[in-house]
Every structure is written in C-alpha cells, then in structure tokens.
Tab-separated table of C-alpha atoms in Angstrom:
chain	number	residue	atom	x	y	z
F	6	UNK	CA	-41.221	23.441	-67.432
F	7	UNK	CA	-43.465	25.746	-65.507
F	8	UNK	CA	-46.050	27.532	-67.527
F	9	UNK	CA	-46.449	31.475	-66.774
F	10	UNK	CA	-49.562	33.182	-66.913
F	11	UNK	CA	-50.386	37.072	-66.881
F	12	UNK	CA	-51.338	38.802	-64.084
F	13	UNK	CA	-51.787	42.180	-62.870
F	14	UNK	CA	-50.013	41.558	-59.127
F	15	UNK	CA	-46.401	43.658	-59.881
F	16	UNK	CA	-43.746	41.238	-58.938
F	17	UNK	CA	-42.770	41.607	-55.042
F	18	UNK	CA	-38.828	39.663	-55.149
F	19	UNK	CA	-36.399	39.842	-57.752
F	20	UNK	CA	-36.102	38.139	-60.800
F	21	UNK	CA	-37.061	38.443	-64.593
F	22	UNK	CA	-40.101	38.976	-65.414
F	23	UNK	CA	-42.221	39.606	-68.908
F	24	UNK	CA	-44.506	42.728	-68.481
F	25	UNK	CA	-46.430	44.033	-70.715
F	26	UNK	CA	-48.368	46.902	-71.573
F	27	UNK	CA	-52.607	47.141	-71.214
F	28	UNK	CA	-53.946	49.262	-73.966
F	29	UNK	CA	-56.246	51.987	-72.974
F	30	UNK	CA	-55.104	52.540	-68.971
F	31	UNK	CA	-53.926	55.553	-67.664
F	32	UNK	CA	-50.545	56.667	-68.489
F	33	UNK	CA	-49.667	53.118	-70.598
F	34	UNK	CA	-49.248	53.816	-74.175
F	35	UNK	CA	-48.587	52.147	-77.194
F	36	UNK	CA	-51.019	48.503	-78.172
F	37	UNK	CA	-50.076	45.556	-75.534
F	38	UNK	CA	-46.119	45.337	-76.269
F	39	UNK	CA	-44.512	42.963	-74.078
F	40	UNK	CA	-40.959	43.758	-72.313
F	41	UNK	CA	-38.032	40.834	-70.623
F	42	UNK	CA	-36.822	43.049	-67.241
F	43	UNK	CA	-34.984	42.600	-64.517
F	44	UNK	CA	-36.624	43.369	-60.979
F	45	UNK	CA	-33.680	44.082	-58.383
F	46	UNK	CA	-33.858	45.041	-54.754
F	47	UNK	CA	-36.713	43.603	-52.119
F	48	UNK	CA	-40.134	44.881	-51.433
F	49	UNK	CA	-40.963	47.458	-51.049
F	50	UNK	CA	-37.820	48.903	-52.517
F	51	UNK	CA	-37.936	47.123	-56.172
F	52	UNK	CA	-36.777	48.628	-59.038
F	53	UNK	CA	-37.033	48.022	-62.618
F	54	UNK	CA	-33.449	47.603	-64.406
F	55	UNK	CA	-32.604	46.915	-67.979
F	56	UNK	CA	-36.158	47.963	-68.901
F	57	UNK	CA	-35.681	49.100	-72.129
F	58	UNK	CA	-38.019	48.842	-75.130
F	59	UNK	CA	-36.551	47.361	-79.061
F	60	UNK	CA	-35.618	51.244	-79.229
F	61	UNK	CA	-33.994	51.890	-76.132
F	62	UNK	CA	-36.373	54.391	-74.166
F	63	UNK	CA	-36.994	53.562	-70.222
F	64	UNK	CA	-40.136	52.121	-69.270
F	65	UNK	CA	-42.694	54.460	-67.156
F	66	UNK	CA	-43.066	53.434	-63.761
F	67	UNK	CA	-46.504	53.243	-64.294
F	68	UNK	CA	-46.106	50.131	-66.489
F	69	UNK	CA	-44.900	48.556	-63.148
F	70	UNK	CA	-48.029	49.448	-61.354
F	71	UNK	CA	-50.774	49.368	-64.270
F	72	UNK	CA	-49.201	46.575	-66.553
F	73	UNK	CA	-49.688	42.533	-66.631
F	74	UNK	CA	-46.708	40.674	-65.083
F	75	UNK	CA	-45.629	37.004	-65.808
F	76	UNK	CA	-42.463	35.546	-63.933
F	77	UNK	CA	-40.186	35.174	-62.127
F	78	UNK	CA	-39.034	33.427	-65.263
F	79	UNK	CA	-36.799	30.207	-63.296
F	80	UNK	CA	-33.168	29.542	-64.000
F	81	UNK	CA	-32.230	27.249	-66.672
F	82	UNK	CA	-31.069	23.570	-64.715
F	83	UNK	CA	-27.645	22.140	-65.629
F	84	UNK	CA	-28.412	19.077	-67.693
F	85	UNK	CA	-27.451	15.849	-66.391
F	86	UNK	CA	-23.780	14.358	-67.228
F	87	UNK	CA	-23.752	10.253	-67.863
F	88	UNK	CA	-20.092	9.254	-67.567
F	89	UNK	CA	-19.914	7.367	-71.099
F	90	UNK	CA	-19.763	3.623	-71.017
C-alpha cells in the first residue's frame, strides 16, 4: 500500500483526499481536525463535495487553499480468486 504524506499543494484531479486544518492561519479555525472529501470536476474548476465536518457544517473554501492535503487516497484492488483444488 502506498503511504500518504501531508502537504500543502491543494489537490489538482479528482479523487478523495484527507485535508486537514493548520491551526493559527488565516480564516482556518478550530486545532488541526482532519476531514475524508471528495474533489470533483478538473482543474481549475475543482470543487469540494461531501465536505462536511462530524457535525455537518460545510467546509470554508479557504481550508482548500490554506489547509494540508494527503491523497488521492487509491481504489481498493479486487483480491485475487484461486479456483479451489
């Protein structure tokens, strides 16, 4: 399995991605939570979707500029199928 690290390049294709919040930077609130969302569309047109914290508020666009980003996370492989013998 690839191994994701943080960075603070916003994602440029689609996929899902973990961001998370940078305490202290302008306009980012709350103490380094981390969020699963989905990145639709293609540069430079992306869009977060299902960005929604534990309690259901949307995430501020400035998370997508100012906040670390890890991903795409891959899709899961099919596991291989052995005929039995």
């Amino acid at each position: 399995a690839a191994i994701m690290t943080w960075t603070k390049e916003p994602p440029t294709k689609p996929g899902w991605y973990w961001v998370r919040e940078i305490p202290g930077r302008s306009g980012i609130p709350g103490k380094g939570k981390s969020y699963l969302v989905s990145i639709v569309g293609t540069a430079p047109f992306l869009k977060l979707e299902s960005a929604h914290d534990q309690a259901g508020f949307r995430l501020d666009i400035n998370l997508y500029n100012m906040g670390e980003w890890a991903g795409p996370i891959p899709e899961p492989q099919e596991p291989e199928v052995t005929p039995d013998a």
